[in-house]
Short mmCIF file of C-alpha atoms in Angstrom, two decimals:
data_model
loop_
_atom_site.label_atom_id
_atom_site.label_comp_id
_atom_site.label_asym_id
_atom_site.label_seq_id
_atom_site.Cartn_x
_atom_site.Cartn_y
_atom_site.Cartn_z
CA MET A 1 145.36 -209.01 -183.15
CA SER A 2 142.85 -206.25 -183.94
CA TYR A 3 139.74 -205.73 -181.81
CA GLU A 4 137.56 -206.68 -184.78
CA LEU A 5 139.39 -210.00 -185.15
CA ILE A 6 139.12 -210.64 -181.40
CA ALA A 7 135.36 -210.06 -181.56
CA LEU A 8 135.05 -212.37 -184.56
CA THR A 9 137.08 -215.03 -182.77
CA MET A 10 134.81 -214.80 -179.71
CA PHE A 11 131.65 -215.25 -181.76
CA ALA A 12 133.13 -218.02 -183.92
CA SER A 13 134.36 -219.92 -180.86
CA MET A 14 130.97 -219.62 -179.20
CA MET A 15 129.12 -220.87 -182.30
CA VAL A 16 131.47 -223.85 -182.68
CA LEU A 17 130.88 -224.87 -179.06
CA LEU A 18 127.11 -224.49 -179.47
CA LEU A 19 127.17 -226.69 -182.59
CA THR A 20 128.93 -229.45 -180.60
CA GLY A 21 125.85 -229.73 -178.39
CA GLN A 22 127.31 -228.10 -175.29
CA ARG A 23 124.94 -226.39 -172.88
CA VAL A 24 124.36 -222.80 -173.94
CA PHE A 25 125.47 -221.17 -170.67
CA ALA A 26 128.59 -223.38 -170.52
CA ALA A 27 129.67 -222.53 -174.07
CA ILE A 28 129.16 -218.79 -173.65
CA GLY A 29 130.63 -218.62 -170.15
CA PHE A 30 133.66 -220.67 -171.22
CA VAL A 31 134.46 -218.34 -174.13
CA ALA A 32 134.07 -215.29 -171.89
CA SER A 33 136.37 -216.75 -169.21
CA ILE A 34 139.10 -217.84 -171.63
CA MET A 35 139.11 -214.55 -173.55
CA VAL A 36 139.28 -212.37 -170.44
CA LEU A 37 142.25 -214.38 -169.12
CA LEU A 38 144.05 -214.21 -172.48
CA LEU A 39 143.42 -210.48 -172.91
CA TYR A 40 143.93 -209.16 -169.37
CA GLY A 41 145.59 -211.91 -167.35
CA ASN A 42 144.43 -213.04 -163.92
CA GLY A 43 143.27 -209.55 -162.95
CA GLY A 44 140.83 -209.53 -165.85
CA ILE A 45 138.50 -211.91 -164.05
CA GLU A 46 137.15 -208.85 -162.22
CA ILE A 47 135.51 -207.63 -165.45
CA PRO A 48 132.89 -210.41 -165.87
CA PHE A 49 132.64 -210.78 -162.07
CA SER A 50 131.59 -207.15 -161.65
CA ALA A 51 129.06 -207.42 -164.47
CA THR A 52 127.45 -210.60 -163.16
CA PHE A 53 127.40 -209.45 -159.54
CA LYS A 54 125.14 -206.55 -160.54
CA LEU A 55 122.51 -209.15 -161.33
CA PHE A 56 122.21 -210.15 -157.69
CA ASN A 57 121.39 -206.56 -156.77
CA TRP A 58 118.58 -206.32 -159.34
CA ILE A 59 115.34 -206.83 -157.40
CA PRO A 60 113.08 -207.64 -160.41
CA MET A 61 115.03 -210.89 -160.82
CA LEU A 62 112.89 -212.24 -157.97
CA THR A 63 109.88 -212.25 -160.29
CA LEU A 64 111.31 -215.03 -162.44
CA PRO A 65 110.84 -218.02 -160.08
CA LEU A 66 107.51 -216.66 -158.80
CA PHE A 67 105.96 -216.46 -162.26
CA ILE A 68 107.27 -219.90 -163.19
CA TYR A 69 105.90 -221.34 -159.93
CA MET A 70 102.49 -219.76 -160.56
CA GLY A 71 102.22 -221.32 -164.00
CA TYR A 72 103.10 -224.80 -162.75
CA VAL A 73 100.50 -224.55 -159.97
CA LEU A 74 97.76 -223.64 -162.47
CA SER A 75 98.76 -226.50 -164.74
CA GLU A 76 99.29 -229.20 -162.10
CA ALA A 77 96.07 -228.30 -160.22
CA GLY A 78 93.96 -228.81 -163.35
CA ILE A 79 92.72 -225.23 -163.44
CA ALA A 80 93.64 -224.94 -167.13
CA GLU A 81 91.63 -228.07 -167.95
CA ASP A 82 88.58 -226.64 -166.17
CA LEU A 83 88.91 -223.48 -168.23
CA TYR A 84 88.90 -225.45 -171.49
CA LYS A 85 85.71 -227.27 -170.48
CA MET A 86 84.03 -223.90 -170.03
CA LEU A 87 85.17 -222.68 -173.45
CA HIS A 88 84.04 -225.98 -175.00
CA VAL A 89 80.46 -225.50 -173.80
CA TRP A 90 80.10 -221.78 -174.42
CA LEU A 91 81.77 -221.62 -177.87
CA GLY A 92 80.73 -225.02 -179.25
CA LYS A 93 77.90 -223.66 -181.41
CA LEU A 94 80.15 -221.14 -183.18
CA GLY A 95 81.82 -222.27 -186.40
CA GLY A 96 85.43 -222.93 -185.41
CA GLY A 97 84.45 -222.10 -181.83
CA LEU A 98 86.66 -224.72 -180.21
CA ALA A 99 89.68 -223.54 -182.21
CA ILE A 100 89.00 -219.94 -181.18
CA GLY A 101 88.49 -221.04 -177.58
CA THR A 102 91.83 -222.87 -177.75
CA ILE A 103 93.58 -219.64 -178.79
CA PHE A 104 92.04 -217.83 -175.82
CA LEU A 105 92.94 -220.69 -173.48
CA MET A 106 96.61 -220.81 -174.46
CA VAL A 107 97.03 -217.04 -174.38
CA ILE A 108 95.64 -216.97 -170.83
CA ILE A 109 97.67 -219.92 -169.55
CA SER A 110 100.89 -218.95 -171.34
CA ALA A 111 100.52 -215.38 -170.11
CA MET A 112 100.06 -216.46 -166.50
CA ASN A 113 103.02 -218.82 -166.80
CA GLY A 114 105.21 -216.43 -168.77
CA LEU A 115 106.37 -219.23 -171.06
CA SER A 116 104.89 -220.49 -174.33
CA VAL A 117 105.58 -224.13 -173.45
CA ALA A 118 102.80 -224.11 -170.83
CA GLY A 119 100.11 -223.23 -173.36
CA MET A 120 101.66 -225.62 -175.86
CA ALA A 121 101.53 -228.56 -173.46
CA ILE A 122 97.92 -227.88 -172.47
CA GLY A 123 96.81 -227.33 -176.06
CA ALA A 124 98.43 -230.53 -177.32
CA THR A 125 97.23 -232.78 -174.50
CA ILE A 126 93.76 -231.34 -173.78
CA ALA A 127 92.49 -229.35 -176.75
CA LEU A 128 93.83 -231.35 -179.72
CA PRO A 129 92.26 -234.73 -178.82
CA GLU A 130 88.89 -233.05 -178.16
CA MET A 131 88.87 -231.20 -181.49
CA LEU A 132 90.03 -234.27 -183.44
CA ARG A 133 87.26 -236.33 -181.88
CA ARG A 134 84.73 -233.76 -183.12
CA GLY A 135 85.98 -233.81 -186.70
CA TYR A 136 88.14 -230.67 -186.82
CA ASP A 137 90.76 -230.54 -189.59
CA LYS A 138 94.06 -231.70 -188.07
CA VAL A 139 96.26 -229.27 -190.01
CA LEU A 140 94.13 -226.27 -189.02
CA ILE A 141 94.03 -227.09 -185.31
CA THR A 142 97.71 -228.04 -185.17
CA GLY A 143 98.58 -224.57 -186.44
CA VAL A 144 96.13 -223.01 -183.97
CA VAL A 145 97.79 -224.74 -181.03
CA GLN A 146 101.31 -223.80 -182.12
CA GLY A 147 100.48 -220.21 -183.04
CA GLY A 148 98.25 -219.64 -180.01
CA SER A 149 100.81 -220.92 -177.52
CA SER A 150 103.49 -218.58 -178.87
CA LEU A 151 101.30 -215.54 -178.10
CA GLY A 152 101.91 -215.99 -174.38
CA ILE A 153 105.41 -214.53 -174.50
CA LEU A 154 104.06 -211.15 -175.65
CA VAL A 155 101.47 -210.78 -172.87
CA PRO A 156 102.58 -209.95 -169.32
CA PRO A 157 104.15 -211.52 -167.37
CA SER A 158 106.45 -212.67 -170.18
CA VAL A 159 109.59 -214.45 -168.95
CA VAL A 160 111.30 -213.74 -172.29
CA MET A 161 110.79 -210.01 -171.70
CA VAL A 162 112.08 -210.35 -168.13
CA LEU A 163 115.27 -211.91 -169.52
CA PHE A 164 115.65 -209.14 -172.11
CA ALA A 165 115.09 -206.50 -169.43
CA MET A 166 117.75 -208.07 -167.20
CA ILE A 167 120.37 -208.03 -169.92
CA ALA A 168 119.39 -204.68 -171.51
CA ARG A 169 118.80 -203.05 -168.10
CA GLN A 170 115.35 -201.80 -169.06
CA PRO A 171 112.16 -201.55 -166.94
CA VAL A 172 110.27 -204.83 -167.13
CA SER A 173 106.94 -203.03 -166.67
CA GLN A 174 107.52 -200.92 -169.79
CA LEU A 175 108.38 -203.98 -171.86
CA TRP A 176 105.28 -205.82 -170.67
CA LEU A 177 103.01 -202.93 -171.55
CA ALA A 178 104.70 -202.52 -174.93
CA GLY A 179 103.89 -206.13 -175.82
CA VAL A 180 100.17 -205.96 -175.02
CA VAL A 181 98.87 -204.23 -178.18
CA PRO A 182 101.00 -206.26 -180.68
CA GLY A 183 99.99 -209.45 -178.84
CA LEU A 184 96.29 -208.61 -179.02
CA MET A 185 96.66 -207.67 -182.69
CA MET A 186 98.12 -211.07 -183.44
CA ALA A 187 95.42 -212.86 -181.43
CA VAL A 188 92.72 -211.02 -183.42
CA MET A 189 94.45 -211.97 -186.68
CA PHE A 190 94.50 -215.63 -185.65
CA VAL A 191 90.80 -215.58 -184.73
CA VAL A 192 89.83 -213.83 -187.98
CA TYR A 193 91.92 -216.35 -189.94
CA VAL A 194 90.08 -219.28 -188.32
CA LEU A 195 86.68 -217.66 -188.92
CA ILE A 196 87.46 -217.02 -192.60
CA ARG A 197 88.82 -220.52 -193.19
CA VAL A 198 85.76 -222.09 -191.56
CA LYS A 199 83.38 -219.78 -193.43
CA VAL A 200 84.93 -220.78 -196.76
CA ASN A 201 85.06 -224.48 -195.85
CA PRO A 202 82.71 -225.39 -192.96
CA SER A 203 83.89 -229.02 -193.01
CA LEU A 204 87.19 -227.90 -191.42
CA ALA A 205 85.42 -227.24 -188.09
CA PRO A 206 82.00 -228.86 -187.60
CA VAL A 207 79.63 -227.17 -185.15
CA LEU A 208 78.96 -229.27 -182.05
CA SER A 209 75.64 -231.08 -181.97
CA ASP A 210 72.79 -230.13 -179.65
CA GLU A 211 73.22 -233.45 -177.85
CA GLU A 212 76.81 -232.63 -176.91
CA LEU A 213 75.83 -229.25 -175.53
CA ASP A 214 72.54 -230.32 -174.01
CA MET A 215 72.70 -229.25 -170.38
CA PRO A 216 70.63 -226.99 -168.14
CA LEU A 217 71.48 -223.29 -168.10
CA ARG A 218 72.27 -223.64 -164.41
CA GLU A 219 75.09 -226.07 -165.18
CA LYS A 220 76.41 -223.82 -167.95
CA LEU A 221 76.54 -220.91 -165.52
CA LYS A 222 78.31 -223.14 -163.01
CA LEU A 223 80.95 -223.88 -165.63
CA LEU A 224 81.66 -220.16 -165.85
CA GLN A 225 83.20 -220.45 -162.40
CA ALA A 226 86.07 -222.35 -164.03
CA GLY A 227 86.95 -219.21 -165.96
CA ILE A 228 86.63 -216.87 -163.03
CA ILE A 229 89.69 -218.16 -161.16
CA PRO A 230 92.31 -217.72 -163.96
CA PHE A 231 90.94 -214.30 -164.90
CA ALA A 232 90.80 -213.22 -161.25
CA ILE A 233 94.44 -214.25 -160.75
CA PHE A 234 95.57 -212.52 -163.92
CA PHE A 235 93.77 -209.25 -163.24
CA ALA A 236 94.69 -209.21 -159.55
CA MET A 237 98.31 -209.57 -160.54
CA THR A 238 98.53 -207.18 -163.50
CA GLY A 239 95.70 -204.83 -162.48
CA LEU A 240 97.20 -203.99 -159.11
CA PHE A 241 100.55 -203.42 -160.78
CA VAL A 242 99.20 -201.12 -163.52
CA MET A 243 97.22 -199.13 -160.92
CA GLY A 244 100.39 -198.63 -158.89
CA VAL A 245 99.11 -200.53 -155.84
CA THR A 246 101.87 -203.14 -156.00
CA SER A 247 105.43 -203.16 -157.31
CA LEU A 248 106.63 -205.62 -159.93
CA VAL A 249 107.94 -208.11 -157.37
CA GLU A 250 104.85 -207.73 -155.19
CA SER A 251 102.64 -208.46 -158.21
CA SER A 252 104.50 -211.69 -158.91
CA ALA A 253 104.03 -212.65 -155.26
CA VAL A 254 100.31 -211.87 -155.52
CA GLY A 255 100.03 -214.14 -158.56
CA ALA A 256 101.93 -217.01 -156.92
CA THR A 257 99.88 -216.74 -153.71
CA ALA A 258 96.57 -216.51 -155.58
CA ALA A 259 97.39 -219.59 -157.66
CA THR A 260 98.25 -221.56 -154.51
CA LEU A 261 95.00 -220.48 -152.82
CA ALA A 262 93.04 -221.47 -155.94
CA ALA A 263 94.54 -224.97 -155.82
CA ILE A 264 93.67 -225.22 -152.10
CA ILE A 265 90.10 -224.01 -152.64
CA LYS A 266 89.60 -226.61 -155.37
CA ARG A 267 91.01 -229.26 -152.98
CA ARG A 268 93.75 -230.24 -155.42
CA PHE A 269 96.72 -229.06 -153.38
CA THR A 270 98.86 -231.93 -152.06
CA LEU A 271 102.36 -232.25 -150.67
CA LYS A 272 103.32 -234.51 -153.58
CA MET A 273 102.13 -231.89 -156.08
CA MET A 274 103.95 -229.15 -154.18
CA HIS A 275 107.19 -231.13 -154.23
CA GLU A 276 106.93 -231.67 -157.99
CA ILE A 277 106.13 -228.00 -158.63
CA ALA A 278 109.04 -226.84 -156.47
CA ARG A 279 111.43 -229.19 -158.29
CA LYS A 280 110.34 -227.97 -161.74
CA THR A 281 110.42 -224.32 -160.68
CA LEU A 282 113.92 -224.64 -159.28
CA GLY A 283 115.19 -226.40 -162.42
CA VAL A 284 113.80 -223.82 -164.86
CA SER A 285 114.82 -220.83 -162.70
CA CYS A 286 118.40 -222.07 -162.33
CA MET A 287 118.65 -222.67 -166.07
CA PHE A 288 117.63 -219.08 -166.81
CA LEU A 289 119.94 -217.69 -164.12
CA TRP A 290 123.00 -219.47 -165.52
CA LEU A 291 122.14 -218.18 -169.00
CA ILE A 292 121.88 -214.60 -167.77
CA LEU A 293 125.15 -214.82 -165.86
CA ALA A 294 126.93 -216.19 -168.93
CA ALA A 295 125.41 -213.45 -171.13
CA LEU A 296 126.50 -210.66 -168.80
CA ALA A 297 130.02 -212.07 -168.55
CA PHE A 298 130.32 -212.40 -172.32
CA GLY A 299 128.89 -208.91 -172.84
CA ALA A 300 131.34 -207.35 -170.36
CA VAL A 301 134.34 -208.81 -172.16
CA PHE A 302 132.91 -208.05 -175.59
CA ASP A 303 132.21 -204.44 -174.73
CA GLY A 304 135.53 -204.09 -172.89
CA ILE A 305 137.54 -204.64 -176.06
CA GLY A 306 135.55 -201.96 -177.91
CA ALA A 307 133.97 -204.44 -180.31
CA VAL A 308 130.59 -202.76 -180.20
CA ARG A 309 132.07 -199.43 -181.26
CA ALA A 310 134.03 -201.16 -184.01
CA ILE A 311 130.90 -202.81 -185.41
CA GLU A 312 128.98 -199.55 -185.14
CA ASN A 313 131.73 -197.86 -187.17
CA LEU A 314 131.57 -200.69 -189.73
CA PHE A 315 127.81 -200.41 -190.22
CA ILE A 316 127.37 -196.64 -190.06
CA ASN A 317 130.61 -195.21 -191.45
CA ASN A 318 132.18 -197.89 -193.64
CA TRP A 319 129.04 -199.49 -195.11
CA GLU A 320 127.05 -196.24 -194.79
CA LEU A 321 123.89 -198.03 -193.71
CA THR A 322 120.97 -195.99 -192.45
CA PRO A 323 119.69 -196.73 -188.92
CA TRP A 324 116.63 -198.49 -190.33
CA GLN A 325 118.77 -200.67 -192.61
CA VAL A 326 120.75 -201.71 -189.53
CA ILE A 327 117.50 -202.66 -187.75
CA ILE A 328 116.34 -204.69 -190.76
CA MET A 329 119.68 -206.54 -190.80
CA MET A 330 119.23 -207.33 -187.12
CA GLN A 331 115.74 -208.71 -187.73
CA ILE A 332 116.95 -210.89 -190.60
CA SER A 333 119.70 -212.28 -188.35
CA PHE A 334 117.05 -213.01 -185.67
CA VAL A 335 114.98 -215.02 -188.12
CA ILE A 336 117.99 -217.00 -189.35
CA MET A 337 119.29 -217.71 -185.83
CA GLY A 338 115.79 -218.56 -184.66
CA MET A 339 115.72 -221.51 -187.04
CA PHE A 340 118.62 -223.10 -185.16
CA LEU A 341 118.63 -221.63 -181.63
CA ASP A 342 116.06 -221.17 -178.88
CA ASP A 343 115.05 -217.73 -177.66
CA THR A 344 117.36 -217.58 -174.64
CA ALA A 345 120.42 -218.69 -176.61
CA MET A 346 119.61 -216.17 -179.31
CA LEU A 347 119.25 -213.36 -176.76
CA VAL A 348 122.53 -214.25 -175.07
CA ILE A 349 124.35 -214.20 -178.40
CA VAL A 350 122.98 -210.95 -179.82
CA ALA A 351 122.49 -208.82 -176.68
CA PRO A 352 126.17 -207.85 -176.25
CA LEU A 353 126.24 -206.62 -179.84
CA TYR A 354 122.76 -205.32 -180.61
CA VAL A 355 121.62 -203.65 -177.38
CA PRO A 356 124.49 -201.07 -177.25
CA LEU A 357 124.17 -200.52 -181.00
CA VAL A 358 120.42 -199.81 -180.82
CA LYS A 359 121.13 -197.18 -178.15
CA THR A 360 123.31 -195.24 -180.60
CA LEU A 361 120.94 -195.35 -183.58
CA ASP A 362 118.83 -192.30 -184.36
CA LEU A 363 115.45 -193.79 -185.29
CA GLY A 364 113.45 -190.65 -184.61
CA PHE A 365 111.56 -191.72 -181.46
CA ASP A 366 112.18 -192.37 -177.76
CA ASN A 367 112.29 -195.70 -175.87
CA GLN A 368 114.16 -197.43 -178.68
CA LEU A 369 115.32 -200.31 -176.48
CA ILE A 370 111.75 -200.98 -175.28
CA TRP A 371 110.57 -201.08 -178.90
CA PHE A 372 113.53 -203.27 -179.88
CA GLY A 373 112.72 -205.67 -177.03
CA VAL A 374 109.22 -206.13 -178.46
CA LEU A 375 110.67 -206.81 -181.93
CA TYR A 376 113.01 -209.39 -180.45
CA THR A 377 110.18 -211.10 -178.54
CA MET A 378 107.97 -211.21 -181.62
CA THR A 379 110.79 -212.77 -183.62
CA CYS A 380 111.12 -215.39 -180.87
CA GLN A 381 107.53 -216.37 -181.62
CA ILE A 382 108.55 -217.24 -185.17
CA ALA A 383 111.60 -219.11 -183.84
CA TYR A 384 109.31 -221.27 -181.69
CA ILE A 385 107.39 -222.65 -184.67
CA THR A 386 109.84 -222.73 -187.59
CA PRO A 387 112.04 -225.68 -188.55
CA PRO A 388 114.54 -227.10 -188.01
CA PHE A 389 114.87 -226.14 -184.33
CA GLY A 390 111.45 -224.74 -183.30
CA TYR A 391 110.73 -225.73 -179.71
CA ASN A 392 106.99 -225.95 -180.30
CA LEU A 393 107.53 -228.28 -183.26
CA PHE A 394 109.36 -230.74 -181.01
CA LEU A 395 106.77 -230.45 -178.26
CA MET A 396 103.92 -230.93 -180.69
CA ARG A 397 105.57 -234.00 -182.21
CA ALA A 398 106.08 -235.51 -178.77
CA MET A 399 102.65 -234.77 -177.27
CA ALA A 400 100.18 -234.67 -180.18
CA PRO A 401 97.89 -237.63 -180.94
CA LYS A 402 99.27 -240.21 -183.37
CA GLU A 403 96.93 -239.01 -186.15
CA ILE A 404 99.01 -235.84 -186.47
CA THR A 405 102.20 -236.49 -188.45
CA LEU A 406 105.34 -234.40 -188.82
CA PRO A 407 104.34 -233.21 -192.33
CA ASP A 408 101.00 -232.07 -190.84
CA ILE A 409 102.87 -230.06 -188.22
CA TYR A 410 105.10 -228.39 -190.80
CA ARG A 411 102.18 -227.60 -193.13
CA SER A 412 100.17 -226.04 -190.33
CA ILE A 413 102.61 -223.35 -189.24
CA TRP A 414 103.09 -221.20 -192.35
CA PRO A 415 99.86 -219.14 -192.22
CA PHE A 416 100.69 -218.21 -188.62
CA VAL A 417 104.30 -217.38 -189.47
CA ALA A 418 102.98 -215.07 -192.21
CA MET A 419 100.65 -213.29 -189.77
CA MET A 420 103.45 -212.90 -187.21
CA THR A 421 105.79 -211.50 -189.87
CA PHE A 422 103.11 -209.04 -190.98
CA THR A 423 102.68 -207.84 -187.38
CA ILE A 424 106.44 -207.35 -186.99
CA ALA A 425 106.45 -205.25 -190.16
CA LEU A 426 103.60 -203.11 -188.79
CA VAL A 427 105.43 -202.52 -185.49
CA MET A 428 108.56 -201.51 -187.40
CA LEU A 429 106.62 -199.13 -189.65
CA PHE A 430 104.54 -197.73 -186.80
CA PRO A 431 106.56 -197.93 -183.54
CA GLN A 432 103.72 -196.34 -181.56
CA ILE A 433 101.79 -199.61 -181.81
CA ALA A 434 104.19 -200.90 -179.17
CA LEU A 435 105.08 -197.63 -177.42
CA TRP A 436 101.66 -196.05 -177.02
CA LEU A 437 100.50 -198.04 -173.98
CA PRO A 438 103.69 -197.74 -171.86
CA GLU A 439 103.84 -193.99 -172.58
CA ALA A 440 100.14 -193.58 -171.70
CA VAL A 441 100.52 -195.45 -168.39
CA ARG A 442 103.70 -193.58 -167.48
CA ASN A 443 102.06 -190.22 -168.14
#
């Protein structure tokens, strides 16, 4: 059997197992184990073992449970809800102000958690009912919640980028910095979109009445304290890291400690809450760890048979594709897979093939893997909100008020998908959008 056919068999076997509903890490790990035994015999088990054992020596892996823990503390302690109340009062007189405030809220919470699901849950359970009660258009605000929550995975500390860095063996700090400018660009696009829609049709987002916002200035200033804590945690964590005061792992520890102290100061820290947070953190962290182990094992076997070099020869020599045509093909495959798979499954599947291939392409600039990691993360945003699989679609359907139907959810996402796609195109045309900040900080 040729190496090309072996590689095709590995991918086909993995996809069949995934379609049967098996857990992602189990399907990928099983294929890797069976293929290494068939190809190399009992001694071949050392190949995936050596690759996966490197993971336990990679110190940045410690950041994963700390960031997840920090996000759960902020959510369970009600700090996110306090922040929304502040935005409600201070932006209520602006046309579409609550929708814009919701975008800011979910970016902040998702960024501090590192996962888009945190912002999604808060937006669906806190922001949506409030905006519906005040007469906001349900299609508009449903799209705002879904699009806004997906922004969190581009802003540090993004767990998706940590996973990519682990598998691609790239500096997490560089990936985080590379995602900041594209993430802010998208956030600005979303805000401008809301402002334009509301300007054209003010009935989509009625301005709050004076009665609803009638409170003394002293109380309004007191509400600002609700926003101080999340911002203080975020800037203490990322600011100290960017200034070189703390390492990556130390920054994650600062964030986790600060979130715990905030819950204690607000007198919302209980043993019951701590037990629940620890249980959720352990569950999510273990899930990611098993996925990474399976990906590294699969990648070691896949690369060991020379499949990557064979595919590179197929694309570059046989098909005579230019490096940029190869990148475009990769992006198209991301979009297609994102309609059926979640971001971690997609990364595990494509990393063994795409990461080594991107290293060999001559795109005309440095830090190609950092740039490619940003492209992958941005494509994950689209995967979160596009049918039939989109995680955020399922979460929205489960948590949204009964007034919001499934057709409403599907109708709401397309303007935000278009803006995300436009941003991806800009980053591909102008790589320095992503690479400028990490290069500036490094220099």
